[in-house]
PDB file of C-alpha atoms in Angstrom:
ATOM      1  CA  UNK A 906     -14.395  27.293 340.896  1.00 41.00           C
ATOM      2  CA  UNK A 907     -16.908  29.410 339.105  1.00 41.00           C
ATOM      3  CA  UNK A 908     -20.710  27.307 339.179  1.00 49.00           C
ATOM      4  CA  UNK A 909     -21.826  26.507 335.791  1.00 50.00           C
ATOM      5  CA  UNK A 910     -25.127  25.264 334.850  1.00 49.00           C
ATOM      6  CA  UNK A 911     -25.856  23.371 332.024  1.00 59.00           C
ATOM      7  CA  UNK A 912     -29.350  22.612 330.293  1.00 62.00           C
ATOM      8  CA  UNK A 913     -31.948  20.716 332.674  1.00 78.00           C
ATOM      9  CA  UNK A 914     -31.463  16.339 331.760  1.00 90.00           C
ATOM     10  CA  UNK A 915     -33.621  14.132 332.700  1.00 93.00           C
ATOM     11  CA  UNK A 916     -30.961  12.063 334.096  1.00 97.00           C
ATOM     12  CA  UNK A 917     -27.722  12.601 335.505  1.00 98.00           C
ATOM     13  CA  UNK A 918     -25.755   9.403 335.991  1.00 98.00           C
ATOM     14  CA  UNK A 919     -21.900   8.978 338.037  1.00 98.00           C
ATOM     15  CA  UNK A 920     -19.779   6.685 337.084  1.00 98.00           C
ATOM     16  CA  UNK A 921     -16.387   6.399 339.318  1.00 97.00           C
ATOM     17  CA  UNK A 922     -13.728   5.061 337.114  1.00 98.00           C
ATOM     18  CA  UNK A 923     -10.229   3.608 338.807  1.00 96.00           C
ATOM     19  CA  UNK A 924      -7.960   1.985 335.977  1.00 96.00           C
ATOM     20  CA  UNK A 925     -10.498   1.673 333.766  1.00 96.00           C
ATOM     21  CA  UNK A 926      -8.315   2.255 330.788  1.00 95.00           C
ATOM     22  CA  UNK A 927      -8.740  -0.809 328.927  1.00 93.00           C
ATOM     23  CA  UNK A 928     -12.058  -2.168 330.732  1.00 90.00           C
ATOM     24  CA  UNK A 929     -14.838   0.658 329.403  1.00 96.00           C
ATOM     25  CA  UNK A 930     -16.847  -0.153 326.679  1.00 96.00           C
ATOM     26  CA  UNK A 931     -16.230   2.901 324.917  1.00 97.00           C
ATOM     27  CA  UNK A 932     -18.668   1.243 322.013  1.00 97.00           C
ATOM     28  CA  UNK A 933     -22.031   1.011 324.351  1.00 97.00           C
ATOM     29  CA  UNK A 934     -21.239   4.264 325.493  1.00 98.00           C
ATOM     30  CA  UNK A 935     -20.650   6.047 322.165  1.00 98.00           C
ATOM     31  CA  UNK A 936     -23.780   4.045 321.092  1.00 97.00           C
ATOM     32  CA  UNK A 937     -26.096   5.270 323.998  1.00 98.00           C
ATOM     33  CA  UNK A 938     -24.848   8.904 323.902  1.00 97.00           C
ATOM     34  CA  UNK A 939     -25.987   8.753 319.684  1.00 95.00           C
ATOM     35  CA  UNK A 940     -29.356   8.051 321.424  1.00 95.00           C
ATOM     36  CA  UNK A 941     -29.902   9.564 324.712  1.00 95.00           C
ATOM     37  CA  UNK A 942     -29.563  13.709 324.549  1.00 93.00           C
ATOM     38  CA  UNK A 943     -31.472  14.412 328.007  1.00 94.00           C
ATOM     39  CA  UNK A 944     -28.791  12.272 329.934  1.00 97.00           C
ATOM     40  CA  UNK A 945     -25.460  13.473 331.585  1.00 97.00           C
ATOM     41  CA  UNK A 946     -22.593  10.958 332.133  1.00 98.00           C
ATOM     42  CA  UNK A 947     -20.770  12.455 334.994  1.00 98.00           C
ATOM     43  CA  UNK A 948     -17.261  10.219 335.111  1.00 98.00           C
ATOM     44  CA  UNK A 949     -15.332  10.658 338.085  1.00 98.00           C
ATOM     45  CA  UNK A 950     -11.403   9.885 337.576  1.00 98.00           C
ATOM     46  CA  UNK A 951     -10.816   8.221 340.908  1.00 97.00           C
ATOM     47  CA  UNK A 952      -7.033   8.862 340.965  1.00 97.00           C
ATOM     48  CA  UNK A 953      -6.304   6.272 337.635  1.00 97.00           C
ATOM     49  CA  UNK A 954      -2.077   5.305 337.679  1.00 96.00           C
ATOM     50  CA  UNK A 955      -3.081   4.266 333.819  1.00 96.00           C
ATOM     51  CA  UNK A 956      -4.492   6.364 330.678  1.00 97.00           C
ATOM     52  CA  UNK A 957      -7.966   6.516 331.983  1.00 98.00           C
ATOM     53  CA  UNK A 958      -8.430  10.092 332.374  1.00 98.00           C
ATOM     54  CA  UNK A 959      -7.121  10.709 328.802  1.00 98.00           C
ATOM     55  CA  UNK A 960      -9.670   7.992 327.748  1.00 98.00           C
ATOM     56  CA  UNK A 961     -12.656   9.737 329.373  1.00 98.00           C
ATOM     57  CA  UNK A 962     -11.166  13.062 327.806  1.00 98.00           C
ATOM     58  CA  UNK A 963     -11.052  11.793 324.461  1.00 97.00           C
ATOM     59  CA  UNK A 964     -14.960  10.572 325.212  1.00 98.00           C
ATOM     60  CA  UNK A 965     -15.599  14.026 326.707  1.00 97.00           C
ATOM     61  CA  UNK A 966     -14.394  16.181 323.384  1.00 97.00           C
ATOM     62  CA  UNK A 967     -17.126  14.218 320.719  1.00 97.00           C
ATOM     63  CA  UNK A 968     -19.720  15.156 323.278  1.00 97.00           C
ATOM     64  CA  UNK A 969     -19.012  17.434 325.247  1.00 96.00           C
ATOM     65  CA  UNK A 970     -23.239  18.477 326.159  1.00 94.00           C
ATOM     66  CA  UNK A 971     -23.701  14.786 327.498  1.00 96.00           C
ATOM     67  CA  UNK A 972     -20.291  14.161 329.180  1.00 97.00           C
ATOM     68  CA  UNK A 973     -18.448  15.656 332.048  1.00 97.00           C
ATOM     69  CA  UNK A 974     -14.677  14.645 333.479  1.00 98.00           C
ATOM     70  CA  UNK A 975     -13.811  15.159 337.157  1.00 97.00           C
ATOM     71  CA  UNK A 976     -10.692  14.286 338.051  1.00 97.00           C
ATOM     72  CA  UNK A 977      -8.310  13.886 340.970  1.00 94.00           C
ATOM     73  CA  UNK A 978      -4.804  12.678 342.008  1.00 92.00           C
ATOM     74  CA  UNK A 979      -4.981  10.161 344.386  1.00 94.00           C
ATOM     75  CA  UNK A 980      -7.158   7.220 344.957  1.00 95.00           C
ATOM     76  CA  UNK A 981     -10.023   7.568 347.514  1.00 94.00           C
ATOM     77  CA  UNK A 982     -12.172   4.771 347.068  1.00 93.00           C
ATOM     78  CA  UNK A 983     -15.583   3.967 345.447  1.00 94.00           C
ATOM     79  CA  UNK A 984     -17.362   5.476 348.133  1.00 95.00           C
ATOM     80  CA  UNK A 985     -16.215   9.154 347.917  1.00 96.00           C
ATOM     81  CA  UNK A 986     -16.165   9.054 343.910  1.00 97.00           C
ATOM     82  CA  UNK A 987     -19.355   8.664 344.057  1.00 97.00           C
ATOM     83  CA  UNK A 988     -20.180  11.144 346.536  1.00 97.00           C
ATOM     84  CA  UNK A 989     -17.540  13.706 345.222  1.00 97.00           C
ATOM     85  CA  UNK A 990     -19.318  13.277 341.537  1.00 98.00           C
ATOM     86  CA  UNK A 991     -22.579  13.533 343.576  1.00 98.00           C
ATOM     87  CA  UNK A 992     -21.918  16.979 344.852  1.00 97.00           C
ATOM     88  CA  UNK A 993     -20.194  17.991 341.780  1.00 97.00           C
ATOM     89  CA  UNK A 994     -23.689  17.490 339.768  1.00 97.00           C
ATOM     90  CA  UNK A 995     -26.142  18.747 341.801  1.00 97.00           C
ATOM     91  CA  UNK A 996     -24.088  21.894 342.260  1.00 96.00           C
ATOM     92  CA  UNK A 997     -23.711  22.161 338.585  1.00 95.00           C
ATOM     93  CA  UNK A 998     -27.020  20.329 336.590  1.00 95.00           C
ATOM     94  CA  UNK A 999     -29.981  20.979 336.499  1.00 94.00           C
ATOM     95  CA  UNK A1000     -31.836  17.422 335.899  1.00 96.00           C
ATOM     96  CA  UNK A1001     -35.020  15.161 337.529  1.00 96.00           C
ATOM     97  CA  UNK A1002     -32.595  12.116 338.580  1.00 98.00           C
ATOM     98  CA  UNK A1003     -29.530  11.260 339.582  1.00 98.00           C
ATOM     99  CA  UNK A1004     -27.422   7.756 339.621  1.00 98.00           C
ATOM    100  CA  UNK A1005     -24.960   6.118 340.270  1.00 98.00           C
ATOM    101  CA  UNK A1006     -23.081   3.185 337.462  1.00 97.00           C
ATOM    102  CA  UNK A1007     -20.802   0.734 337.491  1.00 95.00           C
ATOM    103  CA  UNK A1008     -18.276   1.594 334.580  1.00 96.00           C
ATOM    104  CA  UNK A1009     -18.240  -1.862 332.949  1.00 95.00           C
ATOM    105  CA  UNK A1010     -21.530  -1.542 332.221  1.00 96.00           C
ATOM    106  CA  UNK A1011     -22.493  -4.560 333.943  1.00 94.00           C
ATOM    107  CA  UNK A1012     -26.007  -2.900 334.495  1.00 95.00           C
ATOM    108  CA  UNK A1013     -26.660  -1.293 330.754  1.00 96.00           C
ATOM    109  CA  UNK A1014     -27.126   2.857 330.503  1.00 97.00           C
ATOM    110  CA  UNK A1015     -30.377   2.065 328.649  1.00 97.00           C
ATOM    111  CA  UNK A1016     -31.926   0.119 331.736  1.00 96.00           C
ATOM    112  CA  UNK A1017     -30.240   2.751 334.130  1.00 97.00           C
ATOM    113  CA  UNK A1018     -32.011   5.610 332.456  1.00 97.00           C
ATOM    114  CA  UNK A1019     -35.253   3.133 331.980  1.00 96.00           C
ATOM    115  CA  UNK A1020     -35.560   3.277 335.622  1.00 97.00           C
ATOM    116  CA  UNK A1021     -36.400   6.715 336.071  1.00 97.00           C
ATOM    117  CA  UNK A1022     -39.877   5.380 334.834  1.00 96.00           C
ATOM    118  CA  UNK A1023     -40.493   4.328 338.324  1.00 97.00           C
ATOM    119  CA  UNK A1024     -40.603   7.539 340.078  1.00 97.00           C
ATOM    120  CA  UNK A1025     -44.226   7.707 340.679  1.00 95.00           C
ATOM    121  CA  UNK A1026     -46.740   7.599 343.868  1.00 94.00           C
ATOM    122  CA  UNK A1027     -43.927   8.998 346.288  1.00 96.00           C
ATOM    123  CA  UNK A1028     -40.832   7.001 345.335  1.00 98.00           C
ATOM    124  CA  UNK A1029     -37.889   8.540 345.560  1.00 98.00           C
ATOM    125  CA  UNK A1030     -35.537   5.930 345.004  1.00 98.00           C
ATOM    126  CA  UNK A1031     -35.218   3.236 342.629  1.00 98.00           C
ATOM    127  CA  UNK A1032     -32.068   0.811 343.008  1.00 96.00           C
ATOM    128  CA  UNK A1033     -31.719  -2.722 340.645  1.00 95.00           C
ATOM    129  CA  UNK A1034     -31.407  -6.224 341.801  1.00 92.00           C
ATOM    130  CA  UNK A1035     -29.562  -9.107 340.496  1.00 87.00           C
ATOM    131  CA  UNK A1036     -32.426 -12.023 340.534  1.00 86.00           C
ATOM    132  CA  UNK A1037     -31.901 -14.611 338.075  1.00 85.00           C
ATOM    133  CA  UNK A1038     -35.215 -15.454 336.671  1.00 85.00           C
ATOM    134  CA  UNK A1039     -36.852 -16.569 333.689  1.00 88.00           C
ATOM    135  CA  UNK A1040     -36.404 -13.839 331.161  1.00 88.00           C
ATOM    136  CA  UNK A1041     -33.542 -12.420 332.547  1.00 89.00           C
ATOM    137  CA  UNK A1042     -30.253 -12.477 331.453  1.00 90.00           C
ATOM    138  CA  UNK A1043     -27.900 -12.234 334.767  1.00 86.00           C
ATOM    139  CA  UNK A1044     -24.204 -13.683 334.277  1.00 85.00           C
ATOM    140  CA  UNK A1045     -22.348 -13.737 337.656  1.00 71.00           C
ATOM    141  CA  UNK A1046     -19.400 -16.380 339.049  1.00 72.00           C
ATOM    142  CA  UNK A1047     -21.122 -19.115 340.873  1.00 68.00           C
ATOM    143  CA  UNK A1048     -18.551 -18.285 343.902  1.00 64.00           C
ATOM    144  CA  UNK A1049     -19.216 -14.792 344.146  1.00 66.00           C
ATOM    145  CA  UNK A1050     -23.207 -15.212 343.746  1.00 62.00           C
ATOM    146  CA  UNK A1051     -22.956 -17.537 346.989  1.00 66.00           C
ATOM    147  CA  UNK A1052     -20.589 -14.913 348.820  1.00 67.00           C
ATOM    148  CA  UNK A1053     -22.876 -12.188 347.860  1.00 67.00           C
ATOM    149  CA  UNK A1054     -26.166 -13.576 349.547  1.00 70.00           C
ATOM    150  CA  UNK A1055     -24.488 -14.412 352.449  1.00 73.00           C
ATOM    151  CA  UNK A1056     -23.356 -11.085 352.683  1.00 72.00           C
ATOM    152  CA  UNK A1057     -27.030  -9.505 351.217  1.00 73.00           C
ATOM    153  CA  UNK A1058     -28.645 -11.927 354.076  1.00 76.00           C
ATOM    154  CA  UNK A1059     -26.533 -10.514 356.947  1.00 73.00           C
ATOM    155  CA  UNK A1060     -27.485  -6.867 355.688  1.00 73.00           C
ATOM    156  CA  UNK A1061     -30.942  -7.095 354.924  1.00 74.00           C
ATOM    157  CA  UNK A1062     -31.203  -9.067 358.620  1.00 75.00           C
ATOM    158  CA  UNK A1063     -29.186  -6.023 360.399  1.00 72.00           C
ATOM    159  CA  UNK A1064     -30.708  -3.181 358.680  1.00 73.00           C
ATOM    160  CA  UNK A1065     -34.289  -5.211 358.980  1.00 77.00           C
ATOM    161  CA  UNK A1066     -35.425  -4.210 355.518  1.00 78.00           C
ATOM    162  CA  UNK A1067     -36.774  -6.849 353.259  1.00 79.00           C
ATOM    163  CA  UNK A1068     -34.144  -6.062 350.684  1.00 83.00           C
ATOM    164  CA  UNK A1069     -32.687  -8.578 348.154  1.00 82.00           C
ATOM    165  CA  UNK A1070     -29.844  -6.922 346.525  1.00 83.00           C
ATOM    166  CA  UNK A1071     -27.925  -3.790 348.066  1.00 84.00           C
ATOM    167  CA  UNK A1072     -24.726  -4.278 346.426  1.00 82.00           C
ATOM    168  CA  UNK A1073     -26.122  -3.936 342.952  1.00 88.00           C
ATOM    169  CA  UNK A1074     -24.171  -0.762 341.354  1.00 86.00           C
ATOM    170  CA  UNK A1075     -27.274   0.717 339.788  1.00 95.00           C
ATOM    171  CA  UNK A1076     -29.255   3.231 342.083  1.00 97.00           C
ATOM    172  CA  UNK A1077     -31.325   5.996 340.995  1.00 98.00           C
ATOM    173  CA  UNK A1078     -32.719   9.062 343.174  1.00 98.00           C
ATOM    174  CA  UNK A1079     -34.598  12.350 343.007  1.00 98.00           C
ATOM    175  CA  UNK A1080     -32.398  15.184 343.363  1.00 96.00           C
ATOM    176  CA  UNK A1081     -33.688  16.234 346.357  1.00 97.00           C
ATOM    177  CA  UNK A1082     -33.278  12.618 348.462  1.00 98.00           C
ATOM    178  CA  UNK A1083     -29.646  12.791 346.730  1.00 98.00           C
ATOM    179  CA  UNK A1084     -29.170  16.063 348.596  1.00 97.00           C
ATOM    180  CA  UNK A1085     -29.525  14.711 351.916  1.00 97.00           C
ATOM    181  CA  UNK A1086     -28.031  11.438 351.187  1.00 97.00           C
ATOM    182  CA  UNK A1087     -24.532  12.225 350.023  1.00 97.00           C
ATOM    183  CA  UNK A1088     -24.042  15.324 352.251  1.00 95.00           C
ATOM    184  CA  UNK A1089     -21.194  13.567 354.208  1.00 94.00           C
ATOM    185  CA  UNK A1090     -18.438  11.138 354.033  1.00 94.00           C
ATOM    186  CA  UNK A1091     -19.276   7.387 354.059  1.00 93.00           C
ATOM    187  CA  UNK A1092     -17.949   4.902 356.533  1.00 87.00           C
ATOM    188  CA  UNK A1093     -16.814   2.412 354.598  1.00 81.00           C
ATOM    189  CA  UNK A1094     -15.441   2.324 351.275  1.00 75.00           C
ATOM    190  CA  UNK A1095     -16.858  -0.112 349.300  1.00 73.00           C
ATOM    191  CA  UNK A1096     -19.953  -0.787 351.714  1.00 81.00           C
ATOM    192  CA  UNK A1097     -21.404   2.695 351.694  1.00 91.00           C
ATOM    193  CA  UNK A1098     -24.499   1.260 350.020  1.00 89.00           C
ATOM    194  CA  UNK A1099     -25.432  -0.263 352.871  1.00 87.00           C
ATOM    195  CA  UNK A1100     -25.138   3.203 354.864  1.00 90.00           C
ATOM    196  CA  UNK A1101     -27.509   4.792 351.639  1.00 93.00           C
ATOM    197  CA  UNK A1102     -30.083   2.291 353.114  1.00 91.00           C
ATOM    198  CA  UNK A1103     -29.496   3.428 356.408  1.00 89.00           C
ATOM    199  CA  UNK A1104     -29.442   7.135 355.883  1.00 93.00           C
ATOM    200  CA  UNK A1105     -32.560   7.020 353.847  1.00 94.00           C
ATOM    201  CA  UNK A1106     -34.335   5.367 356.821  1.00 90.00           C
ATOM    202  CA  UNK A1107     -32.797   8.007 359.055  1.00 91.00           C
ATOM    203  CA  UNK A1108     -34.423  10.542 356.764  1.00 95.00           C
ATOM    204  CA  UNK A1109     -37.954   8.730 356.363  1.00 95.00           C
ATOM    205  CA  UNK A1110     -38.163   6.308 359.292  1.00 91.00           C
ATOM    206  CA  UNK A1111     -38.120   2.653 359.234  1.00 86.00           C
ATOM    207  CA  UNK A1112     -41.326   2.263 357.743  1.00 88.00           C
ATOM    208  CA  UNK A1113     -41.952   5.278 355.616  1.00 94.00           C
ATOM    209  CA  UNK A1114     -38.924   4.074 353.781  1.00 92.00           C
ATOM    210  CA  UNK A1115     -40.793   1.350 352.214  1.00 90.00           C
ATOM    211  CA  UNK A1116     -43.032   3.118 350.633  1.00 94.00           C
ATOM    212  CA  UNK A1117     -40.154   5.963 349.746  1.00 97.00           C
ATOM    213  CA  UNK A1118     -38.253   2.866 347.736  1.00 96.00           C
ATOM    214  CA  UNK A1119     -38.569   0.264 344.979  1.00 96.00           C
ATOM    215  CA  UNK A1120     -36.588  -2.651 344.073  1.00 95.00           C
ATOM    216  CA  UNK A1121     -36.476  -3.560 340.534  1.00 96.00           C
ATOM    217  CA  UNK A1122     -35.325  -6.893 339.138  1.00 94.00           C
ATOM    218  CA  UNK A1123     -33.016  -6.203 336.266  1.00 94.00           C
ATOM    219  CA  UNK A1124     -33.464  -7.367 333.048  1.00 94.00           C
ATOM    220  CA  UNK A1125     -29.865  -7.781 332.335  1.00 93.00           C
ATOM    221  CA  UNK A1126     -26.126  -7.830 334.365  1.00 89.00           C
ATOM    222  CA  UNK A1127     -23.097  -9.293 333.209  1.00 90.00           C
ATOM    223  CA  UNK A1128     -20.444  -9.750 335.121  1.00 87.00           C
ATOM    224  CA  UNK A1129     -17.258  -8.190 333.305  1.00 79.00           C
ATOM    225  CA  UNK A1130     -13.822  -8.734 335.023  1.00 61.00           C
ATOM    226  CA  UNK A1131     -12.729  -9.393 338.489  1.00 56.00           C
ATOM    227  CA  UNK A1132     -13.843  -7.256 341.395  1.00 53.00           C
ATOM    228  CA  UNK A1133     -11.710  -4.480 342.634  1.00 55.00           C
ATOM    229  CA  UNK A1134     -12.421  -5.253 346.120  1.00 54.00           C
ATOM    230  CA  UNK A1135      -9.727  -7.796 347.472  1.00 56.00           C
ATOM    231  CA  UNK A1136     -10.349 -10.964 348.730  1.00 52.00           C
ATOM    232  CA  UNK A1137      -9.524 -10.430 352.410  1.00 57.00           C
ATOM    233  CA  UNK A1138     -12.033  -7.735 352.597  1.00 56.00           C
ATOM    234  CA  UNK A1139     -14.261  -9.961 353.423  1.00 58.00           C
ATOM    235  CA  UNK A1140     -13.465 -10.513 357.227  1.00 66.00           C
ATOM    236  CA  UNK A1141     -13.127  -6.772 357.349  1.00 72.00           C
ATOM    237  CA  UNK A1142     -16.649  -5.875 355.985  1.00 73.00           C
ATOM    238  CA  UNK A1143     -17.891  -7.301 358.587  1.00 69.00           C
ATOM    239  CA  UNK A1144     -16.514  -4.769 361.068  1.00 74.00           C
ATOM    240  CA  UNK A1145     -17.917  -1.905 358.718  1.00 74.00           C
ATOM    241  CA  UNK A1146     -21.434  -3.085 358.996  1.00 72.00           C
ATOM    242  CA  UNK A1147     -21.181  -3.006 362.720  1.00 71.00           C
ATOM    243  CA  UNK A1148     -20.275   0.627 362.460  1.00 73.00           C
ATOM    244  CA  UNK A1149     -23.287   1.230 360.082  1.00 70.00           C
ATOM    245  CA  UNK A1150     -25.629  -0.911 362.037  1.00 69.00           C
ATOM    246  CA  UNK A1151     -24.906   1.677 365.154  1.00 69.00           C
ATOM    247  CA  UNK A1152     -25.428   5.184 363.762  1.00 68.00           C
ATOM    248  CA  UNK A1153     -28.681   4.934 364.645  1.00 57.00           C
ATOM    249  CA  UNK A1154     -31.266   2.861 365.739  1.00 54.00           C
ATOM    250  CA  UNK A1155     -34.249   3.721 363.774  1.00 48.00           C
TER     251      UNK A1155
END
C-alpha cells in the first residue's frame, strides 16, 4: 500500500465501529466536521455483519479531507481496532495528537478535541473521567456505575496508580508516546486500557508517569445503548488483569 500523507491536523481521533449502523450520530458528526477543519476522524470498520461500512463511506465522500475509512473482514475486537487505526494514522498523518473515541459519542468530539489543551509542562497524555459532580452532566445505569468502580478500584489498586477512571473511551496522546504505546498487540480485548496504563509506566517508570499524565473530569457522558461487552465477561476480566498485572513489575 503506497504511504500517503495528508495535511498536518491538530488532532487525529480513532473511532472503532462494530455494527454501528443504526447507533452513530451521523448529525453530531456532520455538525462537528462543519466546524472543526484541523481534525481527522479515522473510523475503523471492525468487521460490521450490517451496513456500517457503507454508512461511514457515505460520511467519508462529503468530507473526504477530515474523514478516513479502514476497513476489514472479520471481527477482531476493540482492542486491535484501535491499535490497527493507530498504526494506520501515524503512518499516514501528519498531526500534534492522537485519540481514541467511543462511536456513540458518549464523550462529545468537541470535548475530545478540547483536551488537547492540556498538553503542556511535559504531559503527554490526557485521558477523561466519568465523575459525577456538580456541573457535570454524566448519565450512566446505576448497575453498571457500581460494576464499574469495583472494577476501576481493583485496577487502580493492582496497577498502584491513583487513577479514577481507566475505562473511560476518551484518551488523547502525543504522537510520539502513541508510537511506543500501540507498537504491539494487546492482551486483552476489551481491557487493553488497562495495559495503556501499564505500558506507559513501562516507558516512564512508576513515578515519572505521574507527572507524564492528567486526568480530566468530563464535562459531559451519556450513556447511549447497551455495552458490547457481554455479561459473563466479567469473571473473565479478571483473569486478563492478572496477565497485565505480570508483564512487568515496575
Amino acid at each position: 500500500m503506497q504511504k500517503t500523507v495528508k495535511a498536518k491536523t491538530n488532532t487525529c481521533i480513532i473511532i472503532p465501529c462494530y455494527n454501528e449502523e443504526k447507533g452513530l450520530p451521523l448529525t453530531e458528526y456532520e455538525n462537528f466536521l462543519h466546524e472543526n477543519f484541523d481534525v481527522i476522524l479515522n473510523f475503523v470498520n471492525d468487521g460490521s455483519s450490517d451496513n456500517t461500512l457503507l454508512v461511514l463511506e457515505n460520511l467519508k465522500n462529503k468530507y473526504p479531507n477530515n474523514v478516513n475509512v479502514i476497513s476489514y473482514e472479520k471481527n477482531k475486537g476493540k482492542a486491535e481496532a484501535v491499535r490497527f487505526g493507530m498504526q494506520y494514522s501515524l503512518e499516514h498523518f501528519d498531526f500534534n495528537y492522537i485519540a481514541y473515541l467511543d462511536a456513540d459519542l458518549a464523550t462529545s468530539l468537541e470535548e475530545c478535541n478540547e483536551m488537547t489543551q492540556n498538553f503542556k509542562n511535559g504531559i503527554t497524555f490526557v485521558f477523561g473521567s466519568r465523575i459525577k459532580r456538580v456541573g457535570a452532566n454524566i448519565e450512566r445505569k446505576r448497575s453498571r456505575f457500581l460494576i464499574g468502580r469495583v472494577i476501576a478500584t481493583a485496577i487502580s489498586t493492582i496497577l498502584k496508580l491513583p487513577v479514577y477512571d481507566t475505562q473511560c473511551g476518551c484518551k488523547v496522546f502525543t504522537k510520539e508516546l502513541a508510537k511506543e504505546v500501540f507498537t504491539k498487540p494487546f492482551i486483552s480485548k476489551w481491557l487493553f486500557d488497562v495495559e495503556i496504563f501499564q505500558r506507559i509506566m513501562e516507558i516512564y517508570g512508576r513515578e515519572k508517569s505521574l507527572e507524564k499524565m492528567i486526568e480530566i473530569p468530563l464535562k459531559s457522558w451519556i450513556e447511549k445503548g447497551d455495552s458490547k461487552v457481554k455479561a459473563t465477561y466479567f469473571f473473565k476480566l479478571w483473569i486478563d488483569l492478572f496477565r497485565i498485572s505480570q508483564l512487568s513489575k515496575v
